XYZ file of C-alpha atoms in Angstrom:
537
model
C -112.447 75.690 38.607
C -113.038 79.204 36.841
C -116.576 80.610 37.663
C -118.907 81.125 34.660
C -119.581 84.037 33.608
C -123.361 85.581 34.433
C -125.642 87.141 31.952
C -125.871 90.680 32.499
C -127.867 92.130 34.802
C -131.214 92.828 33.282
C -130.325 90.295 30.532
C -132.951 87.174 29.664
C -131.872 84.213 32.022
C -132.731 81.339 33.114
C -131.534 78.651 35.690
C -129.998 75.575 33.676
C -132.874 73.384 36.365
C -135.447 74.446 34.445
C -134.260 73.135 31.024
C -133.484 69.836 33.019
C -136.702 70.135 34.296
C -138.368 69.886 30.386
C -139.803 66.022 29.956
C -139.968 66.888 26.144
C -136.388 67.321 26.183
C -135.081 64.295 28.201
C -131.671 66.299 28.775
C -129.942 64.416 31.797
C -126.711 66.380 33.626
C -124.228 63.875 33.714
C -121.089 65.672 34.839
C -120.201 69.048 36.498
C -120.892 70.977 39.266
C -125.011 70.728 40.132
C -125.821 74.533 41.377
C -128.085 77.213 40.219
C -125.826 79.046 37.195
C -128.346 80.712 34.519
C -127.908 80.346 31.238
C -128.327 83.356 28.923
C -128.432 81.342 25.341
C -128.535 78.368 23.414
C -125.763 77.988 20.583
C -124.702 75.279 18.313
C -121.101 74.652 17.594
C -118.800 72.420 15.369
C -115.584 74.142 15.556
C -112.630 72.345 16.922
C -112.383 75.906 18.955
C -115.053 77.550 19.879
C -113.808 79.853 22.922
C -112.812 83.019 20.850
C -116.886 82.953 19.564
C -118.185 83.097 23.165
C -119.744 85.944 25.265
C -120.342 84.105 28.474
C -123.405 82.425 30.112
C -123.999 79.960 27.194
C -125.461 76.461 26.535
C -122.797 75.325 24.061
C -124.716 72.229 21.834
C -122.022 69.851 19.770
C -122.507 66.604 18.273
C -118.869 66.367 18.843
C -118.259 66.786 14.774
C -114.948 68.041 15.412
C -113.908 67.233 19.309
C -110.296 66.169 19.431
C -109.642 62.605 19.671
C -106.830 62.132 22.835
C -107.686 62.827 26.327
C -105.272 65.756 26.289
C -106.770 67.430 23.376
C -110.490 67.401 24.933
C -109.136 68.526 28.241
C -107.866 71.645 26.266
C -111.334 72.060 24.720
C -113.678 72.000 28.165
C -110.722 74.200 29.740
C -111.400 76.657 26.833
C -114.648 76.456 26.647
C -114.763 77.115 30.514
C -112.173 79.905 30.378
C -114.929 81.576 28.240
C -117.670 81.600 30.603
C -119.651 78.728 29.088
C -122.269 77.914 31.742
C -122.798 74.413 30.143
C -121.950 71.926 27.594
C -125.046 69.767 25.437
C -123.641 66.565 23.991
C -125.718 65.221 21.103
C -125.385 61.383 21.197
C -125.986 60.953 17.091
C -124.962 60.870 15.051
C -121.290 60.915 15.368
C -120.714 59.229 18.478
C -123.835 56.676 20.366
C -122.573 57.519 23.618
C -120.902 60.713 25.605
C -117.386 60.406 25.422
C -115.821 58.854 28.753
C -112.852 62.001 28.456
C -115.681 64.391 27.974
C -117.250 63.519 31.413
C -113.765 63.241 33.143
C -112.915 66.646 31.342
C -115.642 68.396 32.602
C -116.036 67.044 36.333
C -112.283 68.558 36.575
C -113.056 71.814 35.188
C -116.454 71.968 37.242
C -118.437 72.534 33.702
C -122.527 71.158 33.718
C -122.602 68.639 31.040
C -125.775 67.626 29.812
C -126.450 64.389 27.976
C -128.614 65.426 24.671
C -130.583 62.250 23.863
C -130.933 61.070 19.850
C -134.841 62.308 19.482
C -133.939 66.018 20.914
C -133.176 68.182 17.833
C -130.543 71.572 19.260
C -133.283 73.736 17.988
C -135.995 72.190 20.282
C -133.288 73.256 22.862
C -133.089 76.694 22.424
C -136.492 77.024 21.595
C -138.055 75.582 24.542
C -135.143 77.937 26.614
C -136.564 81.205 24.235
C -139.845 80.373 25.321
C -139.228 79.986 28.702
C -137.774 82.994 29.137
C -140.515 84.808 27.365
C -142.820 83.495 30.051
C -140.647 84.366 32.616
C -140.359 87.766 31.461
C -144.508 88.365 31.269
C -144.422 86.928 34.498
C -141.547 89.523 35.634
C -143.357 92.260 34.160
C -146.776 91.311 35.750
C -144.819 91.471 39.506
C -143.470 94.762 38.544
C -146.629 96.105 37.531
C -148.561 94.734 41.148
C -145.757 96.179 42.829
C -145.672 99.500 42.102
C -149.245 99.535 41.985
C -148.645 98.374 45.963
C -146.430 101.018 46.469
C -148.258 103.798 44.158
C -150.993 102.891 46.752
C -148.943 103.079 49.685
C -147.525 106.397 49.158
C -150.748 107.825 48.786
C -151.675 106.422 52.472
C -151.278 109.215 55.428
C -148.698 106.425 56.881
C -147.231 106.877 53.839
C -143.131 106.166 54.208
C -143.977 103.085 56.669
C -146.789 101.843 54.453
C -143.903 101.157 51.375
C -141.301 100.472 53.758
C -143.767 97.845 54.223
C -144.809 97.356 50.775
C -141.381 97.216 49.720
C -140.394 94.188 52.504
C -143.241 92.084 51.044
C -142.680 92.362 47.669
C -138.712 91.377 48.448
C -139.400 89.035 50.880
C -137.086 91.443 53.135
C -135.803 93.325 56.393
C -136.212 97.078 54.955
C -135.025 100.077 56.641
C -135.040 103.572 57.033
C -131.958 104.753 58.487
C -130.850 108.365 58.685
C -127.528 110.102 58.863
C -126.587 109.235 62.560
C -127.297 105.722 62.279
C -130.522 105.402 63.590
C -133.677 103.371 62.708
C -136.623 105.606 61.506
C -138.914 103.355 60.218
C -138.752 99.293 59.339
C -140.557 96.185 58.340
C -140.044 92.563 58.067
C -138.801 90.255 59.802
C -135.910 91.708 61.844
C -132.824 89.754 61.215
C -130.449 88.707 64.008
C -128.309 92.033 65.674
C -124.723 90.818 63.743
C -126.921 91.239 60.598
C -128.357 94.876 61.078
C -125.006 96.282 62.776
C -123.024 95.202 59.593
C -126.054 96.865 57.298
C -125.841 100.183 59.745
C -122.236 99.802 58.994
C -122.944 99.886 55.523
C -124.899 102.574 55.479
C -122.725 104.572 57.125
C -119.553 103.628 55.362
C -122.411 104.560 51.575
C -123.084 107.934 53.186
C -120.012 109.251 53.827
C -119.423 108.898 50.058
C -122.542 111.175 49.473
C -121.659 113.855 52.047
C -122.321 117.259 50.449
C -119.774 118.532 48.263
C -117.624 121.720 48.695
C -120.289 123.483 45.673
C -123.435 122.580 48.431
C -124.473 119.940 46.289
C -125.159 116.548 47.135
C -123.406 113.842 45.017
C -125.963 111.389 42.954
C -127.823 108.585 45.192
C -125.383 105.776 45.157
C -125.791 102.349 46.642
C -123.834 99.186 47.876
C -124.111 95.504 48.812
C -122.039 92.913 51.012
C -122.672 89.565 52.440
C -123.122 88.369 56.130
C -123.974 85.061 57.371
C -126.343 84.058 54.614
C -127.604 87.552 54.345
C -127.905 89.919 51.361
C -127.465 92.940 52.913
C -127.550 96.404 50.273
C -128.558 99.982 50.902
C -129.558 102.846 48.675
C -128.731 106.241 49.621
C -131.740 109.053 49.143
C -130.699 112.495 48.000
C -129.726 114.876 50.956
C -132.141 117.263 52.058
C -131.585 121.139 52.327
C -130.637 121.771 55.894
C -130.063 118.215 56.746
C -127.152 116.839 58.471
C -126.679 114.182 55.401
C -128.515 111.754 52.970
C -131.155 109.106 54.139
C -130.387 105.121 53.435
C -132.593 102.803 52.347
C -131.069 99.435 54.086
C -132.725 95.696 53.403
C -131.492 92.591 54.714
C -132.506 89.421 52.561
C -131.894 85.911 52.148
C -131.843 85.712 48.782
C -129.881 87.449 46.005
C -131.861 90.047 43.870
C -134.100 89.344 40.872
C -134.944 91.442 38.258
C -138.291 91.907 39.971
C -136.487 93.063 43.204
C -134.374 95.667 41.780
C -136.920 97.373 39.910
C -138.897 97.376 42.955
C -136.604 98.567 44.740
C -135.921 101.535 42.188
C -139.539 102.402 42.271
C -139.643 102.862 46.123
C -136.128 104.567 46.443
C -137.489 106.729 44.446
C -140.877 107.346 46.156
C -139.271 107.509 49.494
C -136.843 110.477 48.224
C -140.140 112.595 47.655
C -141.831 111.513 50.480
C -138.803 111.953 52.841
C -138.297 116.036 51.386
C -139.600 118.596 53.190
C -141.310 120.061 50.658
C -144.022 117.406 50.323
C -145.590 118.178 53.295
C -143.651 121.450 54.309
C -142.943 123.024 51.092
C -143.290 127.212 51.268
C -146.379 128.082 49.234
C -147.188 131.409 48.435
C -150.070 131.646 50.768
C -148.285 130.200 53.839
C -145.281 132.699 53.046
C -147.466 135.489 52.940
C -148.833 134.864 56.117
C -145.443 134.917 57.855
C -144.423 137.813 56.612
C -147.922 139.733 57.741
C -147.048 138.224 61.219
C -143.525 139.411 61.369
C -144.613 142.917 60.465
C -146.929 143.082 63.158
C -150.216 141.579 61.447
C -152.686 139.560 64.029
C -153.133 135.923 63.905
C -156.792 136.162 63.500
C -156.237 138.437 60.712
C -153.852 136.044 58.782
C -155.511 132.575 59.300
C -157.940 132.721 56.437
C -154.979 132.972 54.093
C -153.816 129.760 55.937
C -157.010 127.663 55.569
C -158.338 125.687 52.667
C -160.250 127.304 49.719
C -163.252 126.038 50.112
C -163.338 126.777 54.100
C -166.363 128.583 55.182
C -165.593 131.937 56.127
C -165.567 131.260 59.845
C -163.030 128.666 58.966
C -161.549 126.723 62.187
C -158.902 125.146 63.641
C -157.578 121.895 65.452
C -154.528 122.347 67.490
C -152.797 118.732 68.166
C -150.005 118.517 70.829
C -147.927 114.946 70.701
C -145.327 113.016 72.551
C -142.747 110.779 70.886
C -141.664 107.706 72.817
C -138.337 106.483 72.259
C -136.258 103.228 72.784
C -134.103 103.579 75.718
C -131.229 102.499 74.067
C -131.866 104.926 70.868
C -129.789 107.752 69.953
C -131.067 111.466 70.335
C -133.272 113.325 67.881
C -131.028 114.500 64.434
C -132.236 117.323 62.039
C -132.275 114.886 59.418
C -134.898 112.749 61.778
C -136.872 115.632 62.557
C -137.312 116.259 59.100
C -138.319 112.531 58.177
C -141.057 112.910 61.509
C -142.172 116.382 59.995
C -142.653 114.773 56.682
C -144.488 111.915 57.814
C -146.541 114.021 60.490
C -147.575 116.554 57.933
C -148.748 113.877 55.510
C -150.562 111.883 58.291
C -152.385 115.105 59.690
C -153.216 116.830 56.269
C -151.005 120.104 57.695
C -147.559 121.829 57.138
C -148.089 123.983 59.849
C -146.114 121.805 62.595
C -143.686 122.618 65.509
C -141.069 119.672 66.361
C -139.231 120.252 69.619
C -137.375 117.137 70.291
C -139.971 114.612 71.180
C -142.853 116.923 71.732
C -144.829 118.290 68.678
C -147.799 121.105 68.430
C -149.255 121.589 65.389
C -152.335 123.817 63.943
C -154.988 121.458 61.120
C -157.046 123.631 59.090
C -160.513 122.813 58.186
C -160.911 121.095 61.737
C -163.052 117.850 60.594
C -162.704 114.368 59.466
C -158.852 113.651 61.064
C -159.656 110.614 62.832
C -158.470 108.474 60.238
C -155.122 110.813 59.826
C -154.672 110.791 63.436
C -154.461 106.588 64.274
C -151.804 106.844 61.292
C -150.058 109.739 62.774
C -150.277 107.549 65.774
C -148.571 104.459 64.184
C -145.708 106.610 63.514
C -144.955 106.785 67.474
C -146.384 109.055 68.942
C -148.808 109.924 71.433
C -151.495 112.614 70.349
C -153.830 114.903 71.816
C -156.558 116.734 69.619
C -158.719 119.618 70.362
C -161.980 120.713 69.358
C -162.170 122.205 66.229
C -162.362 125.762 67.080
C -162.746 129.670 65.482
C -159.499 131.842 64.836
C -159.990 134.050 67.946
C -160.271 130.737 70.071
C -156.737 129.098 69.329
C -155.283 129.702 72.996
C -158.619 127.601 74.470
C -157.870 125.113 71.524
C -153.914 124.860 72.498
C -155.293 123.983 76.358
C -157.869 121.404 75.724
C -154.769 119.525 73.235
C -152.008 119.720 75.702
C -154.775 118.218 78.634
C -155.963 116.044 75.991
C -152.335 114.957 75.407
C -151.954 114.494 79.314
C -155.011 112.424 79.565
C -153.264 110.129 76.754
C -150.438 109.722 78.039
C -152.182 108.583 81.587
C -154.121 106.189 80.207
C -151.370 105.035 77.926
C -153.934 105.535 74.196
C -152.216 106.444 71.331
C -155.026 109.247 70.611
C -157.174 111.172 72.174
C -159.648 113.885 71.537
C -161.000 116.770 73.442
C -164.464 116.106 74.723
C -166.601 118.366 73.333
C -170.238 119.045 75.367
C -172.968 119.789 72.844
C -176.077 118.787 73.872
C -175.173 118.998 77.306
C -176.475 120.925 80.005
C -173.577 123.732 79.297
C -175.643 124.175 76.592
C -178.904 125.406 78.136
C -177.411 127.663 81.210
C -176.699 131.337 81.147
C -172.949 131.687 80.518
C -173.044 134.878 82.608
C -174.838 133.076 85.375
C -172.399 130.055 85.076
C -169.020 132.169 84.579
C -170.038 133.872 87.778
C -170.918 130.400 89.611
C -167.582 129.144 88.519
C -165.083 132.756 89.958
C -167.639 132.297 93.001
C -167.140 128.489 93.741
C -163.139 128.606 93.188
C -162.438 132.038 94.656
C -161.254 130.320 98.085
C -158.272 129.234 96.275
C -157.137 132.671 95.710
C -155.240 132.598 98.766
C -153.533 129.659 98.538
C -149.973 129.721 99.168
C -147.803 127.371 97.440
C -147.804 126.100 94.557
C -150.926 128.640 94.031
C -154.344 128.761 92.472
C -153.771 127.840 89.316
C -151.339 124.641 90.280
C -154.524 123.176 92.441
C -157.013 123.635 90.159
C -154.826 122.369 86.953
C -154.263 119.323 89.691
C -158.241 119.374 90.612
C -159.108 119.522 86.958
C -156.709 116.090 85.529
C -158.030 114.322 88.641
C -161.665 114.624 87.792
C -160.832 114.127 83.892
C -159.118 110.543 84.860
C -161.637 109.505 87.253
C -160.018 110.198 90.345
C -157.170 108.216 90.012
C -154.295 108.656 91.989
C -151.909 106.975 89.411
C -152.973 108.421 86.654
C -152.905 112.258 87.955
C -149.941 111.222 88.944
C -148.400 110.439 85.782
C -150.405 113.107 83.572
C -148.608 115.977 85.436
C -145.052 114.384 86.339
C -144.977 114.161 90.117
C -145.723 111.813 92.953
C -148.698 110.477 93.721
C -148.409 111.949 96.895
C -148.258 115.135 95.840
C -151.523 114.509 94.184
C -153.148 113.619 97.202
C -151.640 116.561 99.296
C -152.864 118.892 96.750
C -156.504 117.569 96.336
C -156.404 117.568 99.804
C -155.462 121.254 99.790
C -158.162 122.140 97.791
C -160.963 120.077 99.788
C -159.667 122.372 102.475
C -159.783 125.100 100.996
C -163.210 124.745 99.422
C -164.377 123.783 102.705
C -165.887 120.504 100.505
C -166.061 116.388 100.837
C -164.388 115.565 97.490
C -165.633 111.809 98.487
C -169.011 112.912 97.371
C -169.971 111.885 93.602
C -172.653 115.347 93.467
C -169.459 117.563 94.969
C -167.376 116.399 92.007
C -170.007 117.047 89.536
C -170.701 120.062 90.750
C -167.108 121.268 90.715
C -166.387 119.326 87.178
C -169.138 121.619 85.851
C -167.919 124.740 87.650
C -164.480 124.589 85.741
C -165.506 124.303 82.487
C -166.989 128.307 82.930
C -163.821 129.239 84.224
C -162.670 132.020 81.830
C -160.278 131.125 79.203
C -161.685 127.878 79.460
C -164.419 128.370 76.822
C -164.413 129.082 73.026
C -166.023 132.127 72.393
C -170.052 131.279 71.723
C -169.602 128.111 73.689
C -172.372 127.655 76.066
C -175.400 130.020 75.774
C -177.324 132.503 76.616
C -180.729 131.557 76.574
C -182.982 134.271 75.123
């Protein structure tokens, strides 16, 4: 049995089912192999033969005019026609012959060709135009998906989440496993429905055996994006390599695992996002080098202050006291998972920088700190930076001249996170609070007056207790918690609040002692932005 031969891909087709499928034609299979070949045309032929005038994928029509007369000879006319890459043969029943020719059915059963049994009202031309208009419709409809989809993933990329969100975008619309995978093999983002492990080692495999075919090049240049598919226990499995990235380790992949093979629809989807993902994945959309952020560095390597460079870091239209959010984060990562890859770390700065509106980021492994300009309206950005992975602390927005307060109240803010096991959370600022309506003279004293027992603690030292004091008030006293926020035993936590009950010469038990002490350490100095508080006049 010779396989027919396919329409192009791209080319008008449709499955031979759904001419069956016309009532108006009453065309009944009544020999061959029933499966799902397309058929690419509709052609009328009288020739005794017509192999040598076929392109493949065809519905060859005959009233049989000149079909040979013996067994042998119309043997040698379906293998012909089948050695051609006919996907089907129409018999006309009029007027020549009032019945399908018993050989003709034997003939094609052997050769595995679809024979249909034209019946005397169906003219040939109501064939092909009923198959013309079907695929007309089929192509609106085509073009109608294509247009919603890459409307769904124009929309996506625009979204802070924005290389999940068409990941995701791109699984729906294919009805898909999609990955992101990056030059080591492991998983950045997904969506879908994950298949079954066999399944995603063989597309890792893949990947990896697609990538090492788009290593960079002796010049320093990448070779063009190139892609690949295989089979694997009723999977579809293809990936798409993404152009490397300058100072990457290699290309990103683009893997997806489906059940069925590709339509028209699906690959220009999947063109469209390939392609959105290879800007989205580059540095330079959220890191690129503008002028203004290069100019900045080079004031600050030549000895220029950071309050005197950040307004050439902030947004136009910032006031002229523009301030500042500092964010400090923790990635969490699968036990089993491989270890951080420059390639990853640029994918996470990417995504990071889009999520939190900034380029001014610090990866270190699984810990980031990064600087937001403008300071307001981030809550939004920071629930999709935390959908990403990580775990993120934000502090008040604050002045220039107060970015060392702003970096402490995110890394405690990060702490309390962590403790408490949310995915965000923010530094609680006090307006409208009593700070606001004490002397910060008389309170900054209060505070130096009420901890200055601790001075002479052995250790781990004054600034270890009160650090330890300070995370145990935030999170309520909890032993567990404390614990957890600053990495040691709970023990220790007790021993040292114990220390500084001691010390203090105070019952920590008592609800006014801990306000009054919870108060006391927010004068501490360093612990304030400047103008914070104040002075009444």
């Amino acid at each position: 049995m010779t396989t027919p031969h396919e329409p192009a891909p791209g080319s008008p087709a449709l499955p031979l089912a759904t001419l069956l499928a016309d009532p108006e034609l009453g065309l009944e299979q009544i020999a061959g192999p029933v499966d799902d070949r397309l058929i690419g045309t509709a052609g009328t032929t009288e020739v005794e033969d017509p192999a040598p005038y076929l392109i493949g994928g065809e519905l060859l029509l005959t009233a049989g005019v000149r079909l040979p007369q013996t067994a042998e000879g119309i043997d040698a006319y379906v293998r012909g026609v089948v050695g051609a890459g006919a996907a089907a043969l129409g018999f006309g029943v009029a007027p020549v012959y009032d019945e399908v020719p018993p050989d003709l059915i034997t003939a094609c059963e052997r050769h595995g060709l679809p024979l249909l049994r034209v019946p005397v009202a169906t003219p040939f031309v109501a064939i092909g135009r009923s198959l013309y208009g079907a695929m007309a419709a089929a192509s609106t409809r085509d073009l109608r998906q294509i247009s919603q989809a890459q409307s769904g993933l124009a929309s996506a990329a625009a979204r802070p989440d924005a290389m999940p969100a068409v990941l995701q975008q791109l699984s729906a619309h294919l009805g898909a496993w999609t990955v992101l995978i990056d030059a080591h093999g492991r998983e950045l983002f997904s969506a879908g429905t994950r298949p079954a492990p066999a399944v995603r080692q063989q597309l890792l495999d893949l990947a990896a055996r697609t990538m090492a075919r788009s290593r960079h090049t002796g010049t320093g240049r990448t070779q063009p994006p190139t892609a690949a598919a295989e089979h694997h226990a009723g999977s579809r499995l293809t990936v798409h390599t993404l152009p490397g990235r300058e100072g990457g380790t290699g290309p990103l992949v683009v893997g997806i695992a489906a059940a069925t093979p590709p339509t028209v629809v699906h690959r220009s989807v999947t063109g469209v996002a390939t392609v959105l993902l290879s800007l989205l994945t580059s540095p330079r959309h959220a890191l690129g080098t503008d002028a203004a952020g290069a100019g900045a560095l080079v004031r600050l390597m030549l000895g220029a202050s950071p309050a005197a460079v950040a307004p050439a870091l902030l947004p136009a239209d910032a006031p002229p006291a523009g301030r500042w959010v500092v964010v400090h984060g923790h990635r969490a990562r699968p036990k089993a998972g491989p270890t951080a890859t420059a390639d990853g770390d640029a994918v996470q700065l990417a995504a990071l920088g889009t999520a939190l509106g900034t380029s001014y980021l610090d990866l270190n492994g699984d810990a980031l700190r990064a600087l937001v300009p403008g300071g307001h309206g981030i809550e939004a950005d920071a629930d999709a930076a935390a959908r990403l992975g990580w775990t993120l602390g934000f502090s008040a927005p604050v002045p220039t001249v107060d970015l060392p307060v702003a970096d402490t109240q995110a890394e405690r803010a990060l702490r309390r996170a962590l403790a408490t096991r949310e995915p965000v959370m923010h530094h609680r600022a006090e307006e409208q609070s009593v700070h606001g309506i004490v002397k910060a003279a008389d309170a900054t004293a209060l505070a130096r007056a009420r901890f200055a027992p601790l001075d002479i603690a052995t250790s781990p030292g004054p600034t270890v207790l009160l650090e330890t004091l300070r995370t145990w008030l935030a999170l309520h006293c909890s032993w567990d918690q404390t614990a957890t926020a600053l990495q040691v035993h709970r023990n220790t936590v007790r021993h040292r609040i114990g220390r500084v009950a001691e010390l203090l010469g105070t019952d920590l038990q008592d609800p006014d002692v801990r306000m009054e002490l919870w108060f006391a350490l927010h004068w501490l100095p360093g612990e304030r932005p400047t103008g914070s508080g104040g002075d009444l006049p």
